[in-house]
Short mmCIF file of C-alpha atoms and ligand atoms in Angstrom, two decimals:
data_model
loop_
_atom_site.label_atom_id
_atom_site.label_comp_id
_atom_site.label_asym_id
_atom_site.label_seq_id
_atom_site.Cartn_x
_atom_site.Cartn_y
_atom_site.Cartn_z
CA MET Z 1 -51.42 -1.59 29.61
CA THR Z 2 -50.73 0.74 26.82
CA THR Z 3 -52.87 1.85 23.97
CA ALA Z 4 -53.80 1.69 20.13
CA VAL Z 5 -56.01 2.73 17.57
CA VAL Z 6 -54.82 1.97 14.44
CA VAL Z 7 -56.77 3.42 11.45
CA GLY Z 8 -56.87 1.64 8.50
CA SER Z 9 -55.63 -1.67 7.89
CA GLY Z 10 -53.36 -0.99 4.06
CA PRO Z 11 -49.76 -3.09 4.89
CA ASN Z 12 -49.10 -0.29 6.53
CA GLY Z 13 -51.75 0.07 8.72
CA LEU Z 14 -51.11 -3.10 9.70
CA ALA Z 15 -47.69 -3.04 10.29
CA ALA Z 16 -48.30 -0.06 12.88
CA ALA Z 17 -51.17 -2.88 15.08
CA LEU Z 18 -48.18 -6.09 14.96
CA THR Z 19 -44.84 -3.27 16.19
CA LEU Z 20 -46.96 -1.63 18.69
CA ALA Z 21 -48.70 -5.43 19.76
CA ALA Z 22 -45.37 -7.06 19.97
CA GLU Z 23 -43.71 -4.34 22.24
CA GLY Z 24 -47.25 -5.19 24.69
CA VAL Z 25 -49.55 -2.32 23.23
CA ARG Z 26 -53.23 -3.48 23.77
CA VAL Z 27 -53.57 -2.50 19.63
CA ARG Z 28 -57.20 -2.49 17.29
CA VAL Z 29 -57.22 -1.66 14.41
CA VAL Z 30 -60.32 -0.51 12.65
CA GLU Z 31 -61.32 -0.13 9.05
CA ALA Z 32 -63.78 1.41 7.16
CA SER Z 33 -63.82 -1.19 3.92
CA ASP Z 34 -65.64 -4.61 4.63
CA VAL Z 35 -62.53 -6.61 3.87
CA LEU Z 36 -59.20 -6.16 5.35
CA GLY Z 37 -56.43 -5.33 4.04
CA GLY Z 38 -56.55 -1.97 2.00
CA GLY Z 39 -53.94 -2.60 -1.10
CA ILE Z 40 -52.71 -6.27 -0.38
CA ARG Z 41 -56.28 -7.98 -1.32
CA SER Z 42 -57.35 -10.54 -3.59
CA SER Z 43 -60.85 -11.92 -5.69
CA GLU Z 44 -61.95 -14.21 -8.46
CA LEU Z 45 -62.30 -10.91 -10.76
CA THR Z 46 -63.25 -11.82 -13.46
CA LEU Z 47 -64.35 -15.96 -13.69
CA PRO Z 48 -64.75 -17.62 -10.90
CA GLY Z 49 -61.33 -20.12 -10.18
CA LEU Z 50 -59.07 -16.91 -11.03
CA ILE Z 51 -57.51 -15.11 -8.96
CA HIS Z 52 -56.26 -11.78 -9.21
CA ASP Z 53 -54.62 -8.76 -7.17
CA GLU Z 54 -56.94 -5.63 -6.76
CA CYS Z 55 -53.66 -2.87 -6.12
CA SER Z 56 -51.00 -4.44 -5.49
CA GLY Z 57 -49.31 -7.50 -7.38
CA ILE Z 58 -45.70 -7.91 -7.99
CA HIS Z 59 -43.40 -7.64 -3.87
CA PRO Z 60 -39.52 -6.87 -5.37
CA LEU Z 61 -39.63 -4.60 -2.05
CA GLY Z 62 -41.60 -7.36 0.22
CA PRO Z 63 -39.23 -10.02 0.56
CA GLY Z 64 -36.27 -7.92 1.43
CA SER Z 65 -37.45 -5.62 3.93
CA ALA Z 66 -37.11 -5.10 7.60
CA PHE Z 67 -40.87 -5.48 8.62
CA ALA Z 68 -40.94 -9.15 6.94
CA GLU Z 69 -37.99 -10.05 8.99
CA ARG Z 70 -39.34 -9.12 11.44
CA PHE Z 71 -42.11 -10.60 12.06
CA ASP Z 72 -41.31 -14.03 10.29
CA LEU Z 73 -43.73 -12.84 7.71
CA ALA Z 74 -42.42 -16.47 5.27
CA GLY Z 75 -43.12 -18.90 9.18
CA ALA Z 76 -46.14 -18.02 8.95
CA GLY Z 77 -47.14 -19.00 5.61
CA LEU Z 78 -46.84 -16.29 3.75
CA ILE Z 79 -44.56 -18.63 0.16
CA TRP Z 80 -42.48 -15.80 -2.28
CA ARG Z 81 -42.80 -17.07 -6.15
CA TRP Z 82 -40.31 -16.06 -8.91
CA ALA Z 83 -41.23 -16.54 -12.53
CA PRO Z 84 -38.77 -16.95 -14.63
CA ALA Z 85 -37.78 -13.03 -15.95
CA GLU Z 86 -38.79 -9.98 -13.52
CA PHE Z 87 -40.00 -7.14 -15.94
CA SER Z 88 -39.51 -6.81 -19.87
CA HIS Z 89 -40.14 -4.58 -23.07
CA PRO Z 90 -41.01 -5.47 -25.89
CA LEU Z 91 -41.44 -2.89 -28.88
CA ASP Z 92 -42.40 -3.01 -32.30
CA GLY Z 93 -41.51 -5.94 -34.82
CA GLY Z 94 -41.62 -8.40 -32.38
CA ARG Z 95 -37.66 -6.84 -30.90
CA GLY Z 96 -37.89 -5.81 -27.65
CA ALA Z 97 -35.92 -6.21 -24.00
CA VAL Z 98 -36.24 -8.33 -20.73
CA ALA Z 99 -34.45 -8.28 -17.17
CA VAL Z 100 -33.10 -11.42 -15.54
CA ARG Z 101 -32.26 -12.46 -11.51
CA SER Z 102 -28.37 -11.73 -13.66
CA VAL Z 103 -27.42 -8.39 -14.28
CA ALA Z 104 -25.21 -10.40 -16.89
CA ALA Z 105 -27.06 -12.42 -18.27
CA THR Z 106 -29.25 -9.20 -18.89
CA ALA Z 107 -27.35 -7.52 -19.87
CA ALA Z 108 -25.98 -10.33 -22.29
CA GLY Z 109 -29.57 -9.87 -24.04
CA LEU Z 110 -28.97 -6.74 -24.59
CA ASP Z 111 -28.47 -5.29 -28.04
CA ASP Z 112 -25.43 -3.96 -27.36
CA GLY Z 113 -23.58 -5.70 -25.16
CA GLY Z 114 -25.83 -4.19 -22.12
CA ARG Z 115 -21.91 -3.05 -20.95
CA GLY Z 116 -24.34 0.55 -19.31
CA TRP Z 117 -26.28 -1.92 -17.86
CA GLN Z 118 -23.79 -3.85 -16.58
CA ARG Z 119 -21.82 -1.02 -15.26
CA THR Z 120 -24.83 0.97 -13.57
CA PHE Z 121 -26.45 -2.23 -11.82
CA GLY Z 122 -23.67 -4.07 -11.02
CA PRO Z 123 -22.16 -2.53 -8.18
CA LEU Z 124 -25.71 -1.54 -6.46
CA ALA Z 125 -27.25 -5.47 -7.24
CA GLU Z 126 -24.37 -6.13 -4.84
CA ARG Z 127 -25.05 -4.03 -2.43
CA PHE Z 128 -28.71 -4.13 -2.50
CA GLY Z 129 -29.35 -5.28 0.83
CA ALA Z 130 -27.45 -2.14 2.86
CA ILE Z 131 -29.13 0.66 0.22
CA SER Z 132 -32.68 0.03 0.35
CA GLN Z 133 -32.30 0.00 4.57
CA GLU Z 134 -31.29 3.65 3.72
CA PHE Z 135 -34.65 4.36 1.23
CA LEU Z 136 -36.41 2.36 3.17
CA GLN Z 137 -36.29 5.24 5.58
CA PRO Z 138 -36.19 9.04 6.13
CA VAL Z 139 -34.20 10.44 4.21
CA LEU Z 140 -32.77 12.59 6.45
CA HIS Z 141 -31.14 10.45 9.08
CA VAL Z 142 -27.50 9.13 9.39
CA PRO Z 143 -26.93 7.00 7.59
CA ARG Z 144 -24.88 3.38 7.96
CA HIS Z 145 -24.05 3.02 4.74
CA PRO Z 146 -22.72 6.03 2.95
CA LEU Z 147 -20.80 5.36 0.44
CA HIS Z 148 -22.93 2.89 -0.81
CA LEU Z 149 -26.56 5.69 -0.85
CA ALA Z 150 -24.38 8.44 -2.77
CA ARG Z 151 -23.96 5.93 -5.28
CA PHE Z 152 -27.44 4.85 -5.13
CA GLY Z 153 -28.93 8.78 -5.16
CA ALA Z 154 -25.75 9.50 -8.25
CA HIS Z 155 -28.28 7.44 -9.99
CA ALA Z 156 -31.17 8.39 -8.79
CA GLY Z 157 -31.34 12.02 -8.92
CA LEU Z 158 -30.85 11.89 -12.89
CA PRO Z 159 -33.68 12.83 -14.97
CA GLY Z 160 -35.10 8.97 -16.15
CA THR Z 161 -34.30 10.21 -20.19
CA LEU Z 162 -30.39 10.79 -18.93
CA LEU Z 163 -30.50 7.71 -17.63
CA ALA Z 164 -31.48 5.51 -20.09
CA ARG Z 165 -30.35 6.88 -23.32
CA LEU Z 166 -27.05 6.55 -19.85
CA LEU Z 167 -27.48 3.13 -20.19
CA GLY Z 168 -27.19 2.43 -23.70
CA SER Z 169 -28.76 0.59 -27.31
CA PRO Z 170 -32.25 1.55 -27.65
CA ASP Z 171 -33.56 -1.95 -26.47
CA ALA Z 172 -31.40 -0.90 -22.47
CA GLN Z 173 -33.09 2.42 -22.92
CA ALA Z 174 -36.78 1.53 -23.10
CA LEU Z 175 -36.63 -1.91 -20.70
CA PHE Z 176 -34.88 1.28 -17.63
CA ILE Z 177 -37.39 3.52 -18.69
CA GLY Z 178 -40.96 1.27 -17.91
CA VAL Z 179 -39.34 0.28 -14.23
CA ALA Z 180 -39.55 4.38 -14.44
CA ALA Z 181 -42.65 5.12 -15.27
CA HIS Z 182 -43.61 3.62 -12.34
CA ALA Z 183 -42.77 7.05 -10.77
CA PHE Z 184 -45.64 8.38 -12.88
CA ARG Z 185 -43.66 11.45 -12.86
CA PRO Z 186 -42.61 13.35 -16.07
CA LEU Z 187 -39.18 10.87 -17.16
CA ASN Z 188 -37.46 14.36 -17.64
CA THR Z 189 -37.08 16.14 -14.35
CA LEU Z 190 -34.08 16.29 -11.73
CA ALA Z 191 -35.49 12.58 -10.09
CA SER Z 192 -37.29 10.85 -12.04
CA SER Z 193 -35.34 7.63 -12.14
CA ALA Z 194 -35.42 7.16 -8.70
CA ILE Z 195 -37.42 5.00 -8.70
CA GLY Z 196 -36.69 3.60 -11.10
CA VAL Z 197 -33.16 2.63 -9.33
CA ALA Z 198 -34.44 1.23 -7.12
CA LEU Z 199 -36.81 -0.64 -8.89
CA THR Z 200 -34.71 -2.53 -11.85
CA THR Z 201 -31.49 -2.97 -8.63
CA ALA Z 202 -34.38 -4.80 -6.77
CA ALA Z 203 -34.96 -7.31 -9.60
CA HIS Z 204 -31.50 -8.08 -9.52
CA ALA Z 205 -31.25 -8.63 -5.90
CA PHE Z 206 -34.16 -10.19 -5.03
CA GLY Z 207 -36.24 -10.78 -8.00
CA TRP Z 208 -40.12 -9.12 -8.31
CA PRO Z 209 -41.77 -11.57 -6.44
CA VAL Z 210 -45.86 -12.49 -6.62
CA ALA Z 211 -47.33 -13.71 -3.12
CA GLU Z 212 -48.38 -17.17 -3.75
CA GLY Z 213 -52.94 -17.73 -3.68
CA GLY Z 214 -52.31 -13.93 -4.56
CA SER Z 215 -51.31 -10.38 -2.52
CA ALA Z 216 -54.05 -11.49 0.04
CA ALA Z 217 -51.83 -13.83 1.54
CA ILE Z 218 -48.93 -11.18 2.44
CA ARG Z 219 -52.64 -9.61 4.40
CA ASP Z 220 -53.49 -13.42 5.65
CA ALA Z 221 -49.37 -13.94 7.11
CA VAL Z 222 -49.25 -10.72 9.22
CA LEU Z 223 -52.33 -11.27 10.22
CA VAL Z 224 -51.87 -14.85 11.07
CA ARG Z 225 -48.87 -12.74 13.46
CA ALA Z 226 -51.45 -9.94 15.08
CA ALA Z 227 -53.92 -12.60 16.25
CA GLU Z 228 -50.82 -13.56 18.56
CA HIS Z 229 -50.55 -10.60 20.04
CA GLY Z 230 -53.81 -10.72 20.13
CA VAL Z 231 -54.67 -7.61 17.97
CA GLU Z 232 -58.26 -6.29 17.57
CA PHE Z 233 -60.80 -5.41 14.49
CA GLU Z 234 -63.73 -3.89 13.39
CA THR Z 235 -64.51 -3.83 9.48
CA GLY Z 236 -67.22 -1.32 7.75
CA ARG Z 237 -66.39 0.81 10.15
CA ARG Z 238 -65.13 4.93 8.46
CA VAL Z 239 -63.35 7.11 10.84
CA THR Z 240 -63.86 9.89 10.33
CA SER Z 241 -63.54 12.61 14.28
CA LEU Z 242 -60.51 11.17 16.59
CA ASP Z 243 -63.59 11.81 18.91
CA GLU Z 244 -64.88 8.53 18.42
CA LEU Z 245 -62.18 6.05 19.39
CA GLY Z 246 -62.26 7.35 23.18
CA SER Z 247 -58.83 7.75 24.14
CA PRO Z 248 -55.85 5.27 23.41
CA ASP Z 249 -52.48 6.41 23.79
CA LEU Z 250 -52.19 5.72 20.34
CA VAL Z 251 -54.01 6.75 17.00
CA MET Z 252 -52.09 5.45 14.03
CA LEU Z 253 -53.49 6.71 10.78
CA ASP Z 254 -53.38 4.96 7.59
CA THR Z 255 -54.55 7.14 5.39
CA ALA Z 256 -53.74 10.24 2.64
CA PRO Z 257 -52.60 13.02 4.69
CA ALA Z 258 -55.68 15.66 3.67
CA ALA Z 259 -58.14 12.84 5.11
CA ALA Z 260 -56.03 12.64 9.19
CA ALA Z 261 -56.03 16.57 8.95
CA ARG Z 262 -59.93 16.36 8.13
CA ILE Z 263 -60.58 13.36 11.27
CA ALA Z 264 -57.91 15.35 13.39
CA GLY Z 265 -59.36 18.54 13.38
CA ASP Z 266 -58.82 20.92 14.96
CA ARG Z 267 -56.01 19.23 16.91
CA MET Z 268 -54.05 19.25 14.13
CA PRO Z 269 -51.72 22.69 14.88
CA ALA Z 270 -51.96 25.20 11.75
CA ARG Z 271 -49.23 24.55 10.41
CA VAL Z 272 -49.65 20.80 9.50
CA ARG Z 273 -53.22 21.10 8.93
CA ARG Z 274 -51.87 24.08 5.92
CA ALA Z 275 -49.17 21.18 4.91
CA TYR Z 276 -50.88 17.93 4.67
CA THR Z 277 -53.45 19.61 2.84
CA ARG Z 278 -51.68 21.09 0.28
CA TYR Z 279 -50.06 17.25 -0.14
CA ARG Z 280 -49.36 16.68 -3.88
CA HIS Z 281 -51.31 13.87 -5.35
CA GLY Z 282 -49.95 12.19 -8.32
CA PRO Z 283 -52.14 10.70 -11.66
CA GLY Z 284 -54.60 7.88 -11.47
CA ALA Z 285 -54.51 4.92 -12.73
CA PHE Z 286 -56.93 2.41 -14.50
CA LYS Z 287 -56.75 -1.00 -14.10
CA VAL Z 288 -58.26 -4.00 -16.33
CA ASP Z 289 -58.22 -7.29 -15.38
CA TYR Z 290 -58.68 -10.48 -18.14
CA ALA Z 291 -59.94 -13.60 -17.73
CA VAL Z 292 -57.32 -14.52 -21.00
CA GLU Z 293 -57.09 -18.51 -22.81
CA GLY Z 294 -53.54 -20.52 -23.29
CA GLY Z 295 -52.52 -16.62 -21.77
CA ILE Z 296 -50.51 -13.75 -24.29
CA PRO Z 297 -49.40 -13.99 -27.08
CA TRP Z 298 -46.48 -11.48 -27.23
CA THR Z 299 -43.95 -11.44 -30.78
CA HIS Z 300 -41.38 -10.53 -28.26
CA GLU Z 301 -40.27 -14.28 -27.02
CA ALA Z 302 -39.27 -13.41 -24.03
CA SER Z 303 -41.97 -11.28 -22.39
CA ARG Z 304 -43.86 -14.74 -22.33
CA SER Z 305 -41.71 -15.67 -19.43
CA ALA Z 306 -42.28 -12.06 -17.49
CA CYS Z 307 -43.49 -11.36 -14.30
CA THR Z 308 -43.81 -8.48 -15.67
CA VAL Z 309 -44.70 -6.21 -18.74
CA HIS Z 310 -44.04 -3.30 -19.68
CA LEU Z 311 -46.04 -1.37 -22.86
CA GLY Z 312 -45.37 2.09 -24.53
CA GLY Z 313 -42.80 2.00 -26.33
CA THR Z 314 -39.14 3.89 -26.89
CA VAL Z 315 -38.37 5.96 -24.34
CA ALA Z 316 -39.41 9.66 -26.73
CA GLU Z 317 -42.93 8.06 -26.81
CA ILE Z 318 -43.99 6.40 -23.40
CA ALA Z 319 -41.72 10.01 -21.55
CA ALA Z 320 -44.48 12.09 -23.79
CA ALA Z 321 -46.83 9.73 -22.56
CA GLU Z 322 -45.98 10.52 -19.52
CA ARG Z 323 -45.78 13.96 -19.25
CA ASP Z 324 -50.14 13.99 -20.79
CA VAL Z 325 -50.98 12.62 -17.68
CA VAL Z 326 -49.57 14.83 -15.12
CA ALA Z 327 -50.78 17.82 -17.42
CA GLY Z 328 -53.94 16.57 -17.35
CA ARG Z 329 -54.38 15.18 -20.20
CA MET Z 330 -55.30 11.03 -21.58
CA PRO Z 331 -52.85 9.31 -24.68
CA ALA Z 332 -54.54 8.55 -26.56
CA ARG Z 333 -51.36 5.52 -26.62
CA PRO Z 334 -50.65 5.56 -22.35
CA PHE Z 335 -48.36 3.98 -20.83
CA VAL Z 336 -49.72 0.56 -19.40
CA LEU Z 337 -47.81 -2.53 -17.00
CA VAL Z 338 -49.55 -5.88 -16.93
CA GLY Z 339 -48.88 -8.63 -14.67
CA GLN Z 340 -49.10 -12.10 -15.76
CA GLN Z 341 -48.54 -13.23 -11.58
CA TYR Z 342 -49.59 -16.30 -13.11
CA LEU Z 343 -46.54 -17.51 -14.53
CA ALA Z 344 -44.82 -16.90 -10.66
CA ASP Z 345 -47.99 -18.54 -9.05
CA LYS Z 346 -50.05 -21.72 -11.29
CA THR Z 347 -53.00 -21.08 -8.30
CA ARG Z 348 -54.56 -18.62 -9.50
CA SER Z 349 -55.44 -20.13 -12.95
CA ALA Z 350 -58.25 -21.99 -14.67
CA GLY Z 351 -56.68 -24.87 -16.61
CA GLY Z 352 -55.92 -23.32 -19.70
CA VAL Z 353 -57.87 -19.37 -18.58
CA HIS Z 354 -54.94 -17.27 -16.75
CA PRO Z 355 -56.02 -14.13 -14.68
CA VAL Z 356 -53.68 -10.90 -16.53
CA TYR Z 357 -53.69 -7.66 -14.31
CA SER Z 358 -53.23 -4.72 -16.37
CA TYR Z 359 -52.79 -1.11 -15.78
CA ALA Z 360 -52.27 2.43 -17.49
CA HIS Z 361 -51.42 5.28 -15.91
CA VAL Z 362 -54.08 8.26 -16.33
CA PRO Z 363 -54.75 12.06 -15.67
CA ALA Z 364 -55.48 12.45 -11.83
CA GLY Z 365 -59.50 11.91 -11.81
CA PHE Z 366 -60.09 10.97 -15.35
CA THR Z 367 -63.53 10.49 -16.19
CA GLY Z 368 -63.36 8.43 -19.54
CA ASP Z 369 -62.80 5.53 -20.50
CA ALA Z 370 -60.03 3.36 -21.31
CA THR Z 371 -60.71 0.08 -20.92
CA GLU Z 372 -59.96 -0.43 -26.24
CA ALA Z 373 -56.63 2.06 -24.94
CA ILE Z 374 -55.27 -0.09 -22.47
CA THR Z 375 -56.31 -3.95 -25.16
CA ALA Z 376 -54.85 -2.55 -27.90
CA GLN Z 377 -51.44 -1.57 -26.48
CA ILE Z 378 -51.37 -5.65 -25.77
CA GLU Z 379 -52.92 -5.50 -29.11
CA ARG Z 380 -50.55 -3.98 -30.22
CA TYR Z 381 -47.46 -6.41 -29.05
CA ALA Z 382 -49.57 -9.56 -28.98
CA PRO Z 383 -51.72 -9.29 -32.01
CA GLY Z 384 -54.88 -11.59 -31.55
CA PHE Z 385 -54.95 -11.28 -27.84
CA ARG Z 386 -58.48 -10.02 -27.97
CA GLU Z 387 -59.72 -13.34 -29.16
CA ARG Z 388 -58.60 -14.97 -26.08
CA ILE Z 389 -60.63 -12.38 -23.40
CA ARG Z 390 -62.94 -14.68 -21.64
CA GLY Z 391 -64.38 -11.89 -19.14
CA MET Z 392 -63.30 -8.72 -18.11
CA HIS Z 393 -63.08 -6.20 -15.09
CA VAL Z 394 -62.81 -2.93 -15.25
CA ARG Z 395 -61.84 0.01 -12.47
CA SER Z 396 -62.15 3.26 -13.53
CA THR Z 397 -60.43 6.35 -10.86
CA SER Z 398 -63.73 6.56 -8.49
CA ASP Z 399 -64.25 3.53 -8.63
CA MET Z 400 -60.41 3.05 -6.96
CA SER Z 401 -60.82 5.78 -5.37
CA ARG Z 402 -64.20 4.46 -3.77
CA HIS Z 403 -63.33 1.09 -3.58
CA ASN Z 404 -60.18 3.01 -0.74
CA GLU Z 405 -60.28 5.94 0.27
CA ASN Z 406 -56.97 6.91 0.31
CA TYR Z 407 -56.14 6.67 -3.63
CA VAL Z 408 -57.70 10.08 -3.88
CA ALA Z 409 -58.28 10.96 -8.14
CA GLY Z 410 -56.94 7.09 -8.99
CA ASP Z 411 -53.67 7.76 -7.25
CA ILE Z 412 -52.29 4.56 -6.18
CA VAL Z 413 -49.15 5.81 -4.60
CA SER Z 414 -49.81 8.33 -2.24
CA GLY Z 415 -48.53 11.85 -3.54
CA ALA Z 416 -46.38 13.03 -6.32
CA ASN Z 417 -42.99 11.50 -6.82
CA ASP Z 418 -41.31 15.05 -7.39
CA PRO Z 419 -38.15 15.48 -5.88
CA TRP Z 420 -39.21 17.80 -3.19
CA GLN Z 421 -41.94 14.92 -1.80
CA LEU Z 422 -40.11 11.97 -2.28
CA VAL Z 423 -37.64 13.54 0.56
CA PHE Z 424 -39.65 15.70 1.95
CA ARG Z 425 -42.90 13.51 2.47
CA PRO Z 426 -46.01 14.44 3.79
CA ARG Z 427 -44.61 17.26 4.96
CA ALA Z 428 -41.04 19.17 5.92
CA ALA Z 429 -39.95 17.72 8.74
CA LEU Z 430 -38.27 15.94 11.16
CA ASP Z 431 -40.11 13.53 12.14
CA PRO Z 432 -42.40 12.72 9.50
CA TYR Z 433 -44.76 10.82 11.06
CA ALA Z 434 -45.19 13.18 14.37
CA THR Z 435 -48.56 14.55 13.17
CA GLY Z 436 -48.47 17.85 16.14
CA ILE Z 437 -51.54 16.45 18.02
CA PRO Z 438 -48.73 14.00 21.31
CA GLY Z 439 -49.10 10.21 20.51
CA VAL Z 440 -51.55 11.11 16.93
CA TYR Z 441 -49.68 9.64 13.98
CA LEU Z 442 -49.61 9.56 10.16
CA CYS Z 443 -48.11 5.71 9.24
CA SER Z 444 -49.84 5.36 5.79
CA ALA Z 445 -47.25 5.28 2.19
CA ALA Z 446 -47.76 9.20 1.69
CA THR Z 447 -45.39 8.78 4.39
CA PRO Z 448 -41.29 7.52 4.05
CA PRO Z 449 -40.29 4.78 2.45
CA GLY Z 450 -43.92 5.82 0.07
CA ALA Z 451 -45.61 3.41 -2.34
CA GLY Z 452 -45.86 0.02 -1.87
CA ALA Z 453 -47.02 -2.74 0.15
CA HIS Z 454 -44.09 -3.33 2.03
CA GLY Z 455 -45.22 -1.63 5.39
CA MET Z 456 -42.36 0.07 6.14
CA CYS Z 457 -43.88 3.64 6.82
CA GLY Z 458 -45.99 1.67 8.77
CA TYR Z 459 -42.75 0.12 10.83
CA ASN Z 460 -41.00 2.98 10.44
CA ALA Z 461 -44.24 4.92 12.42
CA ALA Z 462 -44.43 2.38 14.79
CA ARG Z 463 -41.22 2.34 16.31
CA ARG Z 464 -41.21 5.93 16.16
CA ALA Z 465 -44.16 6.32 17.91
CA LEU Z 466 -43.17 3.88 20.40
CA ALA Z 467 -39.50 5.68 21.23
CA ARG Z 468 -41.56 8.81 21.69
CA LEU Z 469 -43.88 6.72 24.83
C1 FAD B 501 -53.69 -0.57 -9.50
C2 FAD B 501 -52.44 -0.31 -7.39
C3 FAD B 501 -51.85 -2.07 -7.96
C4 FAD B 501 -50.01 -1.62 -7.71
N1 FAD B 501 -49.45 -2.21 -7.62
C5 FAD B 501 -48.54 -2.19 -7.00
C6 FAD B 501 -47.38 -3.34 -6.97
O1 FAD B 501 -47.45 -4.41 -7.74
N2 FAD B 501 -46.50 -3.61 -5.59
C7 FAD B 501 -46.91 -2.61 -4.82
O2 FAD B 501 -45.67 -2.53 -3.84
N3 FAD B 501 -47.43 -1.55 -4.55
C8 FAD B 501 -49.12 -1.69 -5.48
N4 FAD B 501 -48.92 -0.14 -4.83
C9 FAD B 501 -49.38 0.12 -4.20
C10 FAD B 501 -49.33 -0.49 -2.65
O3 FAD B 501 -50.51 -0.85 -2.63
C11 FAD B 501 -50.15 0.99 -0.72
O4 FAD B 501 -48.88 1.62 -2.09
C12 FAD B 501 -50.19 0.09 -0.19
O5 FAD B 501 -50.93 -0.49 -0.73
C13 FAD B 501 -50.09 1.88 0.86
O6 FAD B 501 -50.87 0.37 1.25
P1 FAD B 501 -50.98 1.61 2.90
O7 FAD B 501 -51.49 0.30 3.86
O8 FAD B 501 -50.86 2.89 2.64
O9 FAD B 501 -53.28 1.99 2.65
P2 FAD B 501 -53.85 0.96 1.39
O10 FAD B 501 -53.28 0.06 0.78
O11 FAD B 501 -54.36 2.38 0.45
O12 FAD B 501 -55.21 0.96 3.55
C14 FAD B 501 -55.57 1.80 3.49
C15 FAD B 501 -56.40 1.74 4.62
O13 FAD B 501 -57.57 2.68 4.76
C16 FAD B 501 -58.62 2.35 4.82
N5 FAD B 501 -59.59 3.64 5.34
C17 FAD B 501 -58.58 4.74 4.68
N6 FAD B 501 -59.15 5.60 5.56
C18 FAD B 501 -59.87 5.26 7.09
C19 FAD B 501 -60.80 5.53 7.17
N7 FAD B 501 -61.18 7.05 8.00
N8 FAD B 501 -60.88 5.25 8.13
C20 FAD B 501 -61.88 4.08 8.84
N9 FAD B 501 -60.15 3.02 7.63
C21 FAD B 501 -59.72 3.92 6.33
C22 FAD B 501 -59.01 2.32 3.56
O14 FAD B 501 -60.20 1.48 3.50
C23 FAD B 501 -57.79 0.85 3.49
O15 FAD B 501 -58.41 -0.10 3.26
C24 FAD B 501 -50.59 -0.48 -5.71
C25 FAD B 501 -51.58 0.05 -6.21
C26 FAD B 501 -52.93 -0.20 -6.56
C27 FAD B 501 -53.90 0.08 -6.51
#
């Protein structure tokens, strides 16, 4: 019987394990933490009864992914929930913009009637199923939908600030730039629109859902399927060398590239080791979870019903803040993402006290305390917020990498999303999952299609490994 060891149990490690096991491979997963799941964990971080997502919270690419469909995660107990609005962007003075599932309704709410928004995202949203099939795999492939991919690429290749200008009124521009900022990139650089275009289009096609009961419910559904296929687990064991793993036919590394090079040691060809150790990481995230009595009193009314709220002001302000963090400077007013998952999933609150999730973009390895900067950004758009705080949990960039060593210096997107690494991650190779060692593959979010709790990196890597077998 073919055997495999998967190192790491994040969404990609679990997806790889399940994909191999479903084809008859005997799989063992070894996880450094005492808890399985990596970026799909949830717990009572602030007060008893309040469920907070420790890492990933919102899942634009979860429901439609080939992995979720192939293994029928819904049938294994995973329930997706949607808030009334997908994401919003408050501006000073109670103004702002909001995106709902319908492109037309979103456009109608924008100051100029949203002609640019409709023209850009309408056609992409109609074809999102085909487009996402293309970008959820390595860039170097023969496309099944070349025209759709070309339309997507024409927008994705633009600088975020340029695409924002093409969208029209300042509220439309701000609404888009908040999503583009998920890339953790200077927003005036080539292809800094790519992640914003993908996620905005996903919002109009599938919405931005949360998992009922917390993101750990995604892990639990995968574990149900893994148990059906006999996958074995060992927690609390950090792998430092391939030699510790016996001699399985396959090894799948759900780790950062430099960690994979350390684990493989001399067995890794020098050119691959060089590429892995030179792999560039992005800036960091500083996370604060709050317990909030009665929720956040946003002045911009529509933000009270949006699952995700992007804070940071105008395009110019956010572009400047992102430029600063990439250059290693902490901005006074950082870009902040606020998650109000409880609006979609009532099981996460305790009476009138709700779990609020937030993180700021900060320089890689930032050693200061961004708690006040985050609270002040929320207070700026929701006066009275401070008085409603009943509990708080803070995770700095170093806490982040202690919690999960894949988040190098607090980089939660597993690698800089610069144009080169958007196309060739983790290195330029026909098979981006191959490590140059027969039977050993990298399957983390440092491989295509990149960050997110969709499991597609692990799924793709396992399929490549099976094809090679
Ligand atoms: C604060 C935060 C917010 C996020 N928000 C979102 C979001 O809203 N939506 C979204 O889709 N994504 C989000 N992400 C990103 C998402 O969580 C990651 O992209 C995803 O978890 C990556 O999955 P992975 O399997 O590659 O690695 P991880 O989830 O990082 O898991 C890697 C696992 O491997 C283990 N491991 C590492 N090295 C070893 C070793 N040597 N031996 C044994 N075990 C090892 C780690 O302990 C960990 O459990 C967020 C991440 C963070 C931190």
